[in-house]
Amino acid sequence: MAPPDLPLFERDREQAVLSAVIGELRSGRPALVTVTGEPGLGQNELLRWAAGQARARGVHVLAARATSAEHELRYGVVAQLLAPEDRDIATRLFVAPQRPGGLPGLNHLLTACHDRPTLLVVQDVQWLDPASLRWLEALARRLPRAPLALLTSTTGTAIDRPEWSVGTPLTGLASTIELALPPLTTSGVSAAVRTVCGVPGDTDFTDALAQATRGVPAVVHEVLLRFTRTGCAPRAEHVEHLRALTAEVVGDHAAQALSELRDPVAVDVLRALAVCGDLLDFPLVCTLAGLHPVPEARLRATLMASGLLTPRDGSPPGHDAVVRARILEEMPAADRADLYARAARLAQRVAVADQGIAELLLRARPVGAPWAVATLRRGFAAALRSGRRDRATAYLARALDEPLRSEERARVELQLASVQMVTAPTAAERRLHGLIRSTGTGTGLRSQAVDLCLLGGDTRAARLAQPTGPGTLGDPAPCDADVPAPRRGSGTGSPPGRRARAVAGDATAPRGGNTSDPSHRDGSDEHPERTTTADNDATVSERDELATVGDRHELATVSERHELIALLRVARFLRHEETCPGVPPAPALPEHSHSPAVAGVRAWEHAMAGVHLEASRRLARAAFAPDPGGRPPLVTPRLFACRALFLTDDGDEAEAHLATLLNEAHRQRAAIAIAHVLAVRADLHLRHGRPDAAARDLAAAEAELPPARLHPLFVPYWASLNLVADLQNGRPDRAREIAARPVPSLSEECATSAYLLFARGVLARSEDDPQRARAYFRACGRWLLHYGCVNPAVLPWRSLAAEAAHALGDDAEALRLTREEVRLAARWGTRSALGRAELGLAVVIRENRTEHFRAAVATLSESPARTDYTRAVLELASAESAEAERRTALALTSRRASTAGGVAPGPLPGFSQALPAPAGVPPGRGAAPHPRPPAGWPALSPAEHETALLAASGLANREIATTLSVTTRAVELRLSGVYRKLRIRGREELRALRYGPEGG
């Protein structure tokens, strides 16, 4: 009910109608007026106002109010109306026996009305007792014969709808009016704010108040009263506080209305509606509440009259969220959980959507039925599809309350942890550690748990999985004797070690000793993978026999042990903990294993050490083969295998595998895996000169795994990728901001710190600060060597540090670093690593620079390092122009074009013959003179000459901008200047210059 002092905002029309009724009543014209609306819209306040107006005009007023508490009290409202006329009427009405057809006091009232006009005001007629209802209906039939008006209010749906609320023949000679009150508009709410608070409110504040209160005047007034008591001004910064107050007021109103609801059947139905009114229709809700004799229509009317339910677009009644919460708070916890469980069973029987049933199960006690877990898991998948990760984790956590088999429980735990790695990483780690320590975990789940921990940055999990006692991970030799199985068809058993290698061996794995040590630098065992055909056949034969008669459990045990060793090696790479007291060194990888995880990690270790190129390539491919024992594939080893592939110049193959990994992660809804796959693919894009694609992948990765949730071990790697991508996309300000951003202290203990140091060095190099660049590149090198990484294909820090040293005048250090990189790149054997090293040597060396540049161009032309190739071509063109040589650097690219089967992405052959050096570049001595250049060519600046060279080679504006580290707009402006000065119309004429100068 609205407070008595609530101003009647936006009720001018209704006040005018009531004033007219009162005026006509004084002239002897009767009327029936019903004011309807939701509770709190001010119906009773309007009636009190009308009663005051009538008294002021000399009209006799009789008032009464019906309540739910007096709904069964005979003549309760009639007694209130007639008490001012007859003080003893109540005793006669309540005590005296009711006579058939009797209407006590009605004739006396009608007689008195002939002498003075009378206004009867009855509030809340939805709670009229039956006797009073009949009495008032009889009065309405007699209105045409008396100067009397009946003014009533209702919440819209009375339990027994009075006849006078509609135009009937009985009241045809009297004015019958129904006034439906609407909620306040935004203007009305604004006026209420100004009246109660004393000052106008902000637009945002007023809009928030109107939305939260739905324009109900009683709620608006009480919320504003409480708000002003806090001393706050109606400003936008207090909107959240306003919403909290509104929820409190609405809840108080609901609690009051619930306390006034006396019908126990209505209360049960109301609670059932609060649980599942949005999912089930009203008859099913009544069924859920239990068997009762009350008709459905009467129940609906009772609940609507209480004000706790409101109709919504013709659909079954619904609850406001706050009202629903207050209704359920009044229930005992056990009864509430049981009601939710019964509602879930009913919803499942009538085929409600999975997420609706899952919502019911969240608050229900365990139902102990198989469909409950299946429904919760389907609801989990649907919630992830819609981006509701918190709700998805709640579904799976609830599924764990149901009775489950141990293996199924472990799978649900793993699935839950994969999502919690993004939303609640600490809880996910605890859950995964429990799986790792468990002895009853199913096949492959312990390895998957460690794999997931590594994706989350938890390197301790790999050591938790390490068994104690004989046969530990740190001692792989005993595990080779763990599989006793006799050879079939032979009278003697095979050696235990050999048989175990057959179970878990890789016939193509290196056999010449442990080559996983990154400090191994000589090339004496470049091809340890070579084995005889007889050995291979014997191994395959043993494997076939053991697959037939071997113990599957022991085979799975060996496979799991090998996977855990591989994951422990990854953890060692991510963070060196072996220097800590009591931490044993990580064991070496098994020399003979069919585990794809072992193959992937071994491929990466070969790549880190810069040895065994072909073995690394083959092992990286083997990492994507199905496991012989059917074990589920792991993500982290395959990611490292992809990184090994783009160190072996197999970037296209790595990209295809990354796409497969990404699709698999999307199917499993594993956000942490999706983010890491996207980050590695962004690294690949940057290495292949596609910074725009890298930026898109990094943005998508951060959408899956926000930077605030990223583990400190991976912060340097992600920051380095973002820094280089922004730098290559022409956003140096953002790159500087990333470089200056502090990193967590733990980030300084991991291998990925080298990537951030390298990226900062690249930024300093672009800012022409060789002193700072050399410091960063040296620090990067020290960190990589600390982790055993000597391969220049990982990060070419030596050549870039050498260029910085050369710029500072330290030629000795520059030559030492570049020659060392050339030696290591030649040992590794990829074209991109060797070409970059040769390019670095050509930049710092003084003798035969042009020949060194030619060697770099020739090498890089057969590599996927497009950006380095373009730079080498530019450097060679500049060197040849300086020496005024007639030979062109671009002729060396013809072999690349013919090999690729099309036009090479680099400059076109013969182009530098047609385009001489830009103005200001002196020609070399003894060189033959160039053909006469086209008009306007000497006016080109060095930047325009450089841009013209790349445009004529077929590069797009975006690729030119990436190569030159400028914006696309700068490229467009340079090309416009070139076209204007050369008096040509576009790229086609620019390419035509390679045939000779125009206008010769």
mmCIF file of C-alpha atoms in Angstrom, residues 5 56 303 305 340 352 359 497 619 757 786:
data_model
loop_
_atom_site.group_PDB
_atom_site.id
_atom_site.type_symbol
_atom_site.label_atom_id
_atom_site.label_comp_id
_atom_site.label_asym_id
_atom_site.label_seq_id
_atom_site.Cartn_x
_atom_site.Cartn_y
_atom_site.Cartn_z
ATOM 1 C CA ASP A 5 1.780 11.204 2.194
ATOM 2 C CA ALA A 56 -15.016 19.374 1.673
ATOM 3 C CA LEU A 303 -2.393 -15.059 -5.925
ATOM 4 C CA ALA A 305 -4.964 -10.374 -5.538
ATOM 5 C CA TYR A 340 13.451 -28.147 -6.315
ATOM 6 C CA VAL A 352 11.782 -29.042 -20.508
ATOM 7 C CA GLU A 359 18.852 -24.603 -13.041
ATOM 8 C CA GLY A 497 64.473 -54.522 -21.282
ATOM 9 C CA LEU A 619 59.409 -36.566 -34.126
ATOM 10 C CA LEU A 757 63.878 -9.326 -23.486
ATOM 11 C CA HIS A 786 70.717 -20.812 -19.096
#
